[in-house]
Amino acid sequence: MDENAPIRVYMTRKLIGVSPDDPVKRACEVMMEFDIGSLVVVENGEVVGFFTKTDIIRRVVIPGKPNTTPVREIMTKKLITADANAPLREVLDTMAKKRIKHILISENGKIVGIFSLSDLLTASRRKLETAIAAE
Amino acid sequence: MDENAPIRVYMTRKLIGVSPDDPVKRACEVMMEFDIGSLVVVENGEVVGFFTKTDIIRRVVIPGKPNTTPVREIMTKKLITADANAPLREVLDTMAKKRIKHILISENGKIVGIFSLSDLLTASRRKLETAIAAE
């Protein structure tokens, strides 16, 4: 990993989204299908919310809400973003300070990707593979 | 991060556990309180199970089970462990291949800690701070 490289190098461009009216159960199934820990909520082509497995635990399981609860009731509307040109170390620092494991990446005011700690694992492996290949 | 360093350097020694009879709701509250994504299940001083937020999503939220379901019904009994002396890169490789974000660390057949992707973030920041301090 090059901690000075822009986060765009490490982010995932494919955003997986659900509708605000989708039930929590459907959102969970999408998370399991794609093996991801967060989803964006999209309405009329705009990202209107975001939520993670932690939000589901905190806002559905603990209060005992049914899995038919619509996503809009549990999503976070205030999006935390990092600029696509921000260096990896700055983004990691923000994530550590805010204690978050996923962050949306924006460019010219538009959400263009997401970065998660799993991407750090991928980056770490990639570096390792490069190192082995160079031996 | 030194990818050749033994995982014991990066693991967390403090294991947070619940009882197999604890309801899922209680387990979720413990996860939120300590800001962690997994818990060990302890019975008579022995680790008898393990589970993550993903297990809660998959085995409680999707099938619509109540949050009063006892932890023993949703825990994973087959524990995945790495040896405390295994190098970080080997452990990261195992985690990436098995697509897991938490792994139990054992020493002489006993569970002595846990390593999660969040620890990788901590390690990455620590290295960064060291680099800055050395400038």
PDB file of C-alpha atoms in Angstrom:
ATOM      1  CA  MET A   1       0.000   0.000   0.000  1.00  0.00           C
ATOM      2  CA  ASP A   2       1.152   3.458  -0.815  1.00  0.00           C
ATOM      3  CA  GLU A   3      -0.361   5.683   1.838  1.00  0.00           C
ATOM      4  CA  ASN A   4       0.197   8.754  -0.316  1.00  0.00           C
ATOM      5  CA  ALA A   5      -1.724   7.371  -3.284  1.00  0.00           C
ATOM      6  CA  PRO A   6      -5.171   8.893  -3.845  1.00  0.00           C
ATOM      7  CA  ILE A   7      -8.074   6.906  -2.448  1.00  0.00           C
ATOM      8  CA  ARG A   8      -9.460   6.519  -5.987  1.00  0.00           C
ATOM      9  CA  VAL A   9      -6.792   3.837  -6.506  1.00  0.00           C
ATOM     10  CA  TYR A  10      -8.172   1.694  -3.706  1.00  0.00           C
ATOM     11  CA  MET A  11     -11.895   2.443  -3.752  1.00  0.00           C
ATOM     12  CA  THR A  12     -14.575   0.247  -5.273  1.00  0.00           C
ATOM     13  CA  ARG A  13     -16.400   1.985  -8.110  1.00  0.00           C
ATOM     14  CA  LYS A  14     -19.349  -0.367  -8.160  1.00  0.00           C
ATOM     15  CA  LEU A  15     -21.909   0.984  -5.708  1.00  0.00           C
ATOM     16  CA  ILE A  16     -24.594  -1.465  -4.708  1.00  0.00           C
ATOM     17  CA  GLY A  17     -27.841   0.196  -3.808  1.00  0.00           C
ATOM     18  CA  VAL A  18     -31.356  -0.454  -2.629  1.00  0.00           C
ATOM     19  CA  SER A  19     -34.500   1.659  -2.694  1.00  0.00           C
ATOM     20  CA  PRO A  20     -35.696   3.510   0.445  1.00  0.00           C
ATOM     21  CA  ASP A  21     -38.890   1.470   0.266  1.00  0.00           C
ATOM     22  CA  ASP A  22     -37.122  -1.891   0.214  1.00  0.00           C
ATOM     23  CA  PRO A  23     -37.638  -3.889   3.410  1.00  0.00           C
ATOM     24  CA  VAL A  24     -34.633  -4.481   5.670  1.00  0.00           C
ATOM     25  CA  LYS A  25     -34.828  -8.205   4.858  1.00  0.00           C
ATOM     26  CA  ARG A  26     -34.235  -7.523   1.156  1.00  0.00           C
ATOM     27  CA  ALA A  27     -31.339  -5.179   1.960  1.00  0.00           C
ATOM     28  CA  CYS A  28     -29.760  -7.875   4.150  1.00  0.00           C
ATOM     29  CA  GLU A  29     -30.112 -10.426   1.360  1.00  0.00           C
ATOM     30  CA  VAL A  30     -28.323  -8.047  -1.039  1.00  0.00           C
ATOM     31  CA  MET A  31     -25.512  -7.567   1.499  1.00  0.00           C
ATOM     32  CA  MET A  32     -25.101 -11.335   1.880  1.00  0.00           C
ATOM     33  CA  GLU A  33     -25.275 -11.950  -1.880  1.00  0.00           C
ATOM     34  CA  PHE A  34     -22.484  -9.463  -2.625  1.00  0.00           C
ATOM     35  CA  ASP A  35     -20.589 -10.107   0.627  1.00  0.00           C
ATOM     36  CA  ILE A  36     -20.567  -6.433   1.586  1.00  0.00           C
ATOM     37  CA  GLY A  37     -21.103  -4.602   4.848  1.00  0.00           C
ATOM     38  CA  SER A  38     -22.873  -1.483   3.617  1.00  0.00           C
ATOM     39  CA  LEU A  39     -25.355  -0.306   1.018  1.00  0.00           C
ATOM     40  CA  VAL A  40     -26.224   3.024  -0.524  1.00  0.00           C
ATOM     41  CA  VAL A  41     -29.878   3.996  -0.745  1.00  0.00           C
ATOM     42  CA  VAL A  42     -30.816   5.367  -4.148  1.00  0.00           C
ATOM     43  CA  GLU A  43     -33.929   7.327  -5.142  1.00  0.00           C
ATOM     44  CA  ASN A  44     -34.423   8.921  -8.586  1.00  0.00           C
ATOM     45  CA  GLY A  45     -30.771   8.243  -9.418  1.00  0.00           C
ATOM     46  CA  GLU A  46     -29.517  10.104  -6.349  1.00  0.00           C
ATOM     47  CA  VAL A  47     -27.799   8.651  -3.283  1.00  0.00           C
ATOM     48  CA  VAL A  48     -30.178   9.668  -0.475  1.00  0.00           C
ATOM     49  CA  GLY A  49     -28.850   7.463   2.319  1.00  0.00           C
ATOM     50  CA  PHE A  50     -26.353   4.897   3.471  1.00  0.00           C
ATOM     51  CA  PHE A  51     -26.319   2.137   6.041  1.00  0.00           C
ATOM     52  CA  THR A  52     -24.129  -0.610   7.399  1.00  0.00           C
ATOM     53  CA  LYS A  53     -24.567  -3.900   9.226  1.00  0.00           C
ATOM     54  CA  THR A  54     -23.980  -1.954  12.442  1.00  0.00           C
ATOM     55  CA  ASP A  55     -26.993   0.270  11.661  1.00  0.00           C
ATOM     56  CA  ILE A  56     -29.112  -2.860  11.194  1.00  0.00           C
ATOM     57  CA  ILE A  57     -27.930  -4.263  14.535  1.00  0.00           C
ATOM     58  CA  ARG A  58     -28.510  -0.945  16.308  1.00  0.00           C
ATOM     59  CA  ARG A  59     -31.769   0.135  14.676  1.00  0.00           C
ATOM     60  CA  VAL A  60     -33.500  -3.173  13.876  1.00  0.00           C
ATOM     61  CA  VAL A  61     -32.234  -6.060  16.012  1.00  0.00           C
ATOM     62  CA  ILE A  62     -31.786  -4.265  19.356  1.00  0.00           C
ATOM     63  CA  PRO A  63     -35.177  -2.474  19.300  1.00  0.00           C
ATOM     64  CA  GLY A  64     -36.798  -5.652  17.945  1.00  0.00           C
ATOM     65  CA  LYS A  65     -38.186  -4.124  14.749  1.00  0.00           C
ATOM     66  CA  PRO A  66     -39.537  -6.505  12.085  1.00  0.00           C
ATOM     67  CA  ASN A  67     -37.426  -7.277   9.001  1.00  0.00           C
ATOM     68  CA  THR A  68     -40.217  -5.709   6.927  1.00  0.00           C
ATOM     69  CA  THR A  69     -39.196  -2.239   8.187  1.00  0.00           C
ATOM     70  CA  PRO A  70     -38.430  -0.020   5.154  1.00  0.00           C
ATOM     71  CA  VAL A  71     -34.810   0.930   4.644  1.00  0.00           C
ATOM     72  CA  ARG A  72     -35.629   4.668   4.822  1.00  0.00           C
ATOM     73  CA  GLU A  73     -36.428   4.244   8.526  1.00  0.00           C
ATOM     74  CA  ILE A  74     -32.981   2.936   9.409  1.00  0.00           C
ATOM     75  CA  MET A  75     -30.693   4.598   6.868  1.00  0.00           C
ATOM     76  CA  THR A  76     -28.246   7.392   7.704  1.00  0.00           C
ATOM     77  CA  LYS A  77     -29.133  10.510   5.732  1.00  0.00           C
ATOM     78  CA  LYS A  78     -26.048  12.522   6.607  1.00  0.00           C
ATOM     79  CA  LEU A  79     -23.416  11.019   4.300  1.00  0.00           C
ATOM     80  CA  ILE A  80     -19.748  10.959   5.323  1.00  0.00           C
ATOM     81  CA  THR A  81     -17.584  11.335   2.223  1.00  0.00           C
ATOM     82  CA  ALA A  82     -13.933  11.677   1.295  1.00  0.00           C
ATOM     83  CA  ASP A  83     -12.646  13.273  -1.887  1.00  0.00           C
ATOM     84  CA  ALA A  84     -11.429  10.837  -4.565  1.00  0.00           C
ATOM     85  CA  ASN A  85      -8.105  12.693  -4.636  1.00  0.00           C
ATOM     86  CA  ALA A  86      -7.493  12.518  -0.887  1.00  0.00           C
ATOM     87  CA  PRO A  87      -4.468  10.357   0.003  1.00  0.00           C
ATOM     88  CA  LEU A  88      -5.138   6.908   1.501  1.00  0.00           C
ATOM     89  CA  ARG A  89      -3.532   7.872   4.834  1.00  0.00           C
ATOM     90  CA  GLU A  90      -5.852  10.867   5.243  1.00  0.00           C
ATOM     91  CA  VAL A  91      -8.899   8.702   4.564  1.00  0.00           C
ATOM     92  CA  LEU A  92      -7.691   6.006   6.985  1.00  0.00           C
ATOM     93  CA  ASP A  93      -7.165   8.691   9.588  1.00  0.00           C
ATOM     94  CA  THR A  94     -10.714  10.014   9.111  1.00  0.00           C
ATOM     95  CA  MET A  95     -12.113   6.474   9.335  1.00  0.00           C
ATOM     96  CA  ALA A  96     -10.182   5.704  12.513  1.00  0.00           C
ATOM     97  CA  LYS A  97     -11.218   8.984  14.155  1.00  0.00           C
ATOM     98  CA  LYS A  98     -14.877   8.546  13.229  1.00  0.00           C
ATOM     99  CA  ARG A  99     -14.703   4.819  14.000  1.00  0.00           C
ATOM    100  CA  ILE A 100     -16.234   3.871  10.655  1.00  0.00           C
ATOM    101  CA  LYS A 101     -15.339   0.972   8.395  1.00  0.00           C
ATOM    102  CA  HIS A 102     -16.874   2.276   5.176  1.00  0.00           C
ATOM    103  CA  ILE A 103     -16.670   5.711   3.585  1.00  0.00           C
ATOM    104  CA  LEU A 104     -18.278   7.097   0.427  1.00  0.00           C
ATOM    105  CA  ILE A 105     -15.967   8.700  -2.115  1.00  0.00           C
ATOM    106  CA  SER A 106     -17.033  11.826  -3.945  1.00  0.00           C
ATOM    107  CA  GLU A 107     -15.739  13.730  -6.939  1.00  0.00           C
ATOM    108  CA  ASN A 108     -17.109  17.122  -8.019  1.00  0.00           C
ATOM    109  CA  GLY A 109     -19.942  16.714  -5.550  1.00  0.00           C
ATOM    110  CA  LYS A 110     -21.006  13.328  -6.907  1.00  0.00           C
ATOM    111  CA  ILE A 111     -20.642   9.965  -5.128  1.00  0.00           C
ATOM    112  CA  VAL A 112     -18.340   7.876  -7.350  1.00  0.00           C
ATOM    113  CA  GLY A 113     -17.323   4.980  -5.135  1.00  0.00           C
ATOM    114  CA  ILE A 114     -16.881   3.491  -1.698  1.00  0.00           C
ATOM    115  CA  PHE A 115     -13.849   2.480   0.330  1.00  0.00           C
ATOM    116  CA  SER A 116     -14.004  -0.101   3.101  1.00  0.00           C
ATOM    117  CA  LEU A 117     -11.504  -1.805   5.358  1.00  0.00           C
ATOM    118  CA  SER A 118     -11.872  -4.886   3.169  1.00  0.00           C
ATOM    119  CA  ASP A 119     -10.353  -2.863   0.343  1.00  0.00           C
ATOM    120  CA  LEU A 120      -7.365  -2.303   2.617  1.00  0.00           C
ATOM    121  CA  LEU A 121      -7.028  -6.079   2.875  1.00  0.00           C
ATOM    122  CA  THR A 122      -7.199  -6.385  -0.919  1.00  0.00           C
ATOM    123  CA  ALA A 123      -4.582  -3.633  -1.266  1.00  0.00           C
ATOM    124  CA  SER A 124      -2.350  -5.306   1.291  1.00  0.00           C
ATOM    125  CA  ARG A 125      -2.559  -8.625  -0.559  1.00  0.00           C
ATOM    126  CA  ARG A 126      -1.945  -6.965  -3.907  1.00  0.00           C
ATOM    127  CA  LYS A 127       1.219  -5.354  -2.552  1.00  0.00           C
ATOM    128  CA  LEU A 128       2.267  -8.718  -1.154  1.00  0.00           C
ATOM    129  CA  GLU A 129       1.681 -10.423  -4.474  1.00  0.00           C
ATOM    130  CA  THR A 130       3.686  -7.725  -6.243  1.00  0.00           C
ATOM    131  CA  ALA A 131       6.502  -8.188  -3.746  1.00  0.00           C
ATOM    132  CA  ILE A 132       6.501 -11.957  -4.265  1.00  0.00           C
ATOM    133  CA  ALA A 133       6.405 -11.552  -8.038  1.00  0.00           C
ATOM    134  CA  ALA A 134       9.423  -9.235  -7.844  1.00  0.00           C
ATOM    135  CA  GLU A 135      11.499 -11.683  -5.784  1.00  0.00           C
TER     136      GLU A 135
ATOM    137  CA  MET B   1       2.906  -2.687   9.165  1.00  0.00           C
ATOM    138  CA  ASP B   2       5.541  -5.371   9.035  1.00  0.00           C
ATOM    139  CA  GLU B   3       3.923  -8.228   7.172  1.00  0.00           C
ATOM    140  CA  ASN B   4       6.528 -10.658   8.502  1.00  0.00           C
ATOM    141  CA  ALA B   5       5.828  -9.823  12.152  1.00  0.00           C
ATOM    142  CA  PRO B   6       3.900 -12.465  14.095  1.00  0.00           C
ATOM    143  CA  ILE B   7       0.176 -11.849  14.390  1.00  0.00           C
ATOM    144  CA  ARG B   8       0.550 -11.684  18.183  1.00  0.00           C
ATOM    145  CA  VAL B   9       1.932  -8.168  17.692  1.00  0.00           C
ATOM    146  CA  TYR B  10      -1.284  -6.965  16.048  1.00  0.00           C
ATOM    147  CA  MET B  11      -3.965  -9.059  17.755  1.00  0.00           C
ATOM    148  CA  THR B  12      -6.236  -7.887  20.554  1.00  0.00           C
ATOM    149  CA  ARG B  13      -5.745  -9.910  23.717  1.00  0.00           C
ATOM    150  CA  LYS B  14      -8.970  -8.851  25.362  1.00  0.00           C
ATOM    151  CA  LEU B  15     -11.654 -11.283  24.256  1.00  0.00           C
ATOM    152  CA  ILE B  16     -15.199 -10.112  24.854  1.00  0.00           C
ATOM    153  CA  GLY B  17     -17.600 -12.942  25.407  1.00  0.00           C
ATOM    154  CA  VAL B  18     -21.219 -13.775  26.058  1.00  0.00           C
ATOM    155  CA  SER B  19     -22.913 -16.907  27.356  1.00  0.00           C
ATOM    156  CA  PRO B  20     -24.631 -19.351  24.965  1.00  0.00           C
ATOM    157  CA  ASP B  21     -27.877 -18.667  26.822  1.00  0.00           C
ATOM    158  CA  ASP B  22     -27.704 -14.886  26.355  1.00  0.00           C
ATOM    159  CA  PRO B  23     -30.343 -13.548  23.972  1.00  0.00           C
ATOM    160  CA  VAL B  24     -29.193 -12.093  20.651  1.00  0.00           C
ATOM    161  CA  LYS B  25     -30.378  -8.667  21.803  1.00  0.00           C
ATOM    162  CA  ARG B  26     -27.933  -8.718  24.729  1.00  0.00           C
ATOM    163  CA  ALA B  27     -25.090  -9.862  22.453  1.00  0.00           C
ATOM    164  CA  CYS B  28     -25.860  -6.999  20.052  1.00  0.00           C
ATOM    165  CA  GLU B  29     -25.800  -4.513  22.925  1.00  0.00           C
ATOM    166  CA  VAL B  30     -22.365  -5.794  23.986  1.00  0.00           C
ATOM    167  CA  MET B  31     -21.094  -5.431  20.395  1.00  0.00           C
ATOM    168  CA  MET B  32     -22.351  -1.838  20.233  1.00  0.00           C
ATOM    169  CA  GLU B  33     -20.995  -0.985  23.695  1.00  0.00           C
ATOM    170  CA  PHE B  34     -17.481  -2.153  22.819  1.00  0.00           C
ATOM    171  CA  ASP B  35     -17.697  -1.154  19.138  1.00  0.00           C
ATOM    172  CA  ILE B  36     -16.747  -4.630  17.918  1.00  0.00           C
ATOM    173  CA  GLY B  37     -17.997  -6.841  15.125  1.00  0.00           C
ATOM    174  CA  SER B  38     -17.670 -10.253  16.722  1.00  0.00           C
ATOM    175  CA  LEU B  39     -18.028 -12.025  20.052  1.00  0.00           C
ATOM    176  CA  VAL B  40     -16.763 -15.273  21.496  1.00  0.00           C
ATOM    177  CA  VAL B  41     -19.227 -17.512  23.284  1.00  0.00           C
ATOM    178  CA  VAL B  42     -17.884 -18.818  26.580  1.00  0.00           C
ATOM    179  CA  GLU B  43     -19.197 -21.694  28.701  1.00  0.00           C
ATOM    180  CA  ASN B  44     -17.410 -23.000  31.813  1.00  0.00           C
ATOM    181  CA  GLY B  45     -14.344 -20.929  30.943  1.00  0.00           C
ATOM    182  CA  GLU B  46     -14.056 -22.462  27.458  1.00  0.00           C
ATOM    183  CA  VAL B  47     -14.637 -20.783  24.097  1.00  0.00           C
ATOM    184  CA  VAL B  48     -17.463 -22.884  22.621  1.00  0.00           C
ATOM    185  CA  GLY B  49     -18.509 -20.616  19.772  1.00  0.00           C
ATOM    186  CA  PHE B  50     -18.017 -17.422  17.847  1.00  0.00           C
ATOM    187  CA  PHE B  51     -20.198 -15.126  15.832  1.00  0.00           C
ATOM    188  CA  THR B  52     -20.109 -11.893  13.880  1.00  0.00           C
ATOM    189  CA  LYS B  53     -22.555  -9.202  12.793  1.00  0.00           C
ATOM    190  CA  THR B  54     -22.836 -11.085   9.501  1.00  0.00           C
ATOM    191  CA  ASP B  55     -24.044 -14.185  11.376  1.00  0.00           C
ATOM    192  CA  ILE B  56     -26.721 -12.054  13.065  1.00  0.00           C
ATOM    193  CA  ILE B  57     -27.845 -10.647   9.703  1.00  0.00           C
ATOM    194  CA  ARG B  58     -27.879 -14.092   8.100  1.00  0.00           C
ATOM    195  CA  ARG B  59     -29.330 -16.146  10.935  1.00  0.00           C
ATOM    196  CA  VAL B  60     -31.590 -13.674  12.773  1.00  0.00           C
ATOM    197  CA  VAL B  61     -32.656 -10.737  10.574  1.00  0.00           C
ATOM    198  CA  ILE B  62     -33.175 -12.555   7.247  1.00  0.00           C
ATOM    199  CA  PRO B  63     -35.190 -15.473   8.693  1.00  0.00           C
ATOM    200  CA  GLY B  64     -37.064 -13.014  10.953  1.00  0.00           C
ATOM    201  CA  LYS B  65     -36.116 -14.644  14.269  1.00  0.00           C
ATOM    202  CA  PRO B  66     -36.849 -12.692  17.468  1.00  0.00           C
ATOM    203  CA  ASN B  67     -34.032 -10.898  19.277  1.00  0.00           C
ATOM    204  CA  THR B  68     -34.723 -13.174  22.251  1.00  0.00           C
ATOM    205  CA  THR B  69     -33.182 -16.119  20.333  1.00  0.00           C
ATOM    206  CA  PRO B  70     -30.333 -17.575  22.439  1.00  0.00           C
ATOM    207  CA  VAL B  71     -26.833 -17.046  21.120  1.00  0.00           C
ATOM    208  CA  ARG B  72     -26.180 -20.816  20.982  1.00  0.00           C
ATOM    209  CA  GLU B  73     -28.685 -21.103  18.123  1.00  0.00           C
ATOM    210  CA  ILE B  74     -26.820 -18.687  15.884  1.00  0.00           C
ATOM    211  CA  MET B  75     -23.172 -19.098  16.887  1.00  0.00           C
ATOM    212  CA  THR B  76     -20.554 -20.836  14.738  1.00  0.00           C
ATOM    213  CA  LYS B  77     -19.177 -23.858  16.584  1.00  0.00           C
ATOM    214  CA  LYS B  78     -16.346 -24.628  14.187  1.00  0.00           C
ATOM    215  CA  LEU B  79     -13.734 -22.038  15.144  1.00  0.00           C
ATOM    216  CA  ILE B  80     -11.278 -20.709  12.555  1.00  0.00           C
ATOM    217  CA  THR B  81      -7.970 -19.944  14.254  1.00  0.00           C
ATOM    218  CA  ALA B  82      -4.480 -18.791  13.347  1.00  0.00           C
ATOM    219  CA  ASP B  83      -1.370 -19.478  15.405  1.00  0.00           C
ATOM    220  CA  ALA B  84      -0.077 -16.525  17.431  1.00  0.00           C
ATOM    221  CA  ASN B  85       3.324 -16.984  15.774  1.00  0.00           C
ATOM    222  CA  ALA B  86       2.019 -16.948  12.200  1.00  0.00           C
ATOM    223  CA  PRO B  87       3.223 -13.911  10.230  1.00  0.00           C
ATOM    224  CA  LEU B  88       0.703 -11.147   9.548  1.00  0.00           C
ATOM    225  CA  ARG B  89       0.807 -11.720   5.764  1.00  0.00           C
ATOM    226  CA  GLU B  90      -0.108 -15.401   6.199  1.00  0.00           C
ATOM    227  CA  VAL B  91      -3.065 -14.469   8.418  1.00  0.00           C
ATOM    228  CA  LEU B  92      -4.238 -11.761   5.981  1.00  0.00           C
ATOM    229  CA  ASP B  93      -3.996 -14.290   3.199  1.00  0.00           C
ATOM    230  CA  THR B  94      -6.139 -16.793   5.131  1.00  0.00           C
ATOM    231  CA  MET B  95      -8.702 -14.091   5.919  1.00  0.00           C
ATOM    232  CA  ALA B  96      -8.916 -12.946   2.296  1.00  0.00           C
ATOM    233  CA  LYS B  97      -9.267 -16.519   1.012  1.00  0.00           C
ATOM    234  CA  LYS B  98     -11.945 -17.409   3.567  1.00  0.00           C
ATOM    235  CA  ARG B  99     -13.543 -13.965   3.178  1.00  0.00           C
ATOM    236  CA  ILE B 100     -13.592 -13.356   6.927  1.00  0.00           C
ATOM    237  CA  LYS B 101     -12.923 -10.130   8.788  1.00  0.00           C
ATOM    238  CA  HIS B 102     -12.167 -11.620  12.213  1.00  0.00           C
ATOM    239  CA  ILE B 103      -9.969 -14.545  13.178  1.00  0.00           C
ATOM    240  CA  LEU B 104      -9.291 -16.127  16.568  1.00  0.00           C
ATOM    241  CA  ILE B 105      -5.657 -16.488  17.580  1.00  0.00           C
ATOM    242  CA  SER B 106      -4.482 -19.603  19.388  1.00  0.00           C
ATOM    243  CA  GLU B 107      -1.342 -20.588  21.232  1.00  0.00           C
ATOM    244  CA  ASN B 108      -0.673 -24.097  22.492  1.00  0.00           C
ATOM    245  CA  GLY B 109      -4.243 -25.049  21.657  1.00  0.00           C
ATOM    246  CA  LYS B 110      -5.736 -22.198  23.680  1.00  0.00           C
ATOM    247  CA  ILE B 111      -7.537 -19.125  22.276  1.00  0.00           C
ATOM    248  CA  VAL B 112      -5.441 -16.137  23.373  1.00  0.00           C
ATOM    249  CA  GLY B 113      -6.747 -13.288  21.230  1.00  0.00           C
ATOM    250  CA  ILE B 114      -8.523 -12.087  18.160  1.00  0.00           C
ATOM    251  CA  PHE B 115      -7.411 -10.203  15.061  1.00  0.00           C
ATOM    252  CA  SER B 116      -9.788  -8.149  12.948  1.00  0.00           C
ATOM    253  CA  LEU B 117      -9.468  -5.846   9.954  1.00  0.00           C
ATOM    254  CA  SER B 118      -9.908  -2.932  12.360  1.00  0.00           C
ATOM    255  CA  ASP B 119      -6.605  -3.976  13.955  1.00  0.00           C
ATOM    256  CA  LEU B 120      -5.059  -3.575  10.513  1.00  0.00           C
ATOM    257  CA  LEU B 121      -6.334  -0.001  10.509  1.00  0.00           C
ATOM    258  CA  THR B 122      -4.813   0.577  13.949  1.00  0.00           C
ATOM    259  CA  ALA B 123      -1.522  -0.924  12.785  1.00  0.00           C
ATOM    260  CA  SER B 124      -1.540   1.218   9.673  1.00  0.00           C
ATOM    261  CA  ARG B 125      -2.136   4.382  11.703  1.00  0.00           C
ATOM    262  CA  ARG B 126       0.524   3.418  14.242  1.00  0.00           C
ATOM    263  CA  LYS B 127       3.055   3.014  11.434  1.00  0.00           C
ATOM    264  CA  LEU B 128       1.992   6.354  10.016  1.00  0.00           C
ATOM    265  CA  GLU B 129       2.401   8.058  13.393  1.00  0.00           C
ATOM    266  CA  THR B 130       5.840   6.494  13.775  1.00  0.00           C
ATOM    267  CA  ALA B 131       6.806   7.734  10.311  1.00  0.00           C
ATOM    268  CA  ILE B 132       5.604  11.253  11.114  1.00  0.00           C
ATOM    269  CA  ALA B 133       7.413  11.246  14.473  1.00  0.00           C
ATOM    270  CA  ALA B 134      10.642  10.217  12.715  1.00  0.00           C
ATOM    271  CA  GLU B 135      10.455  13.043  10.156  1.00  0.00           C
TER     272      GLU B 135
END
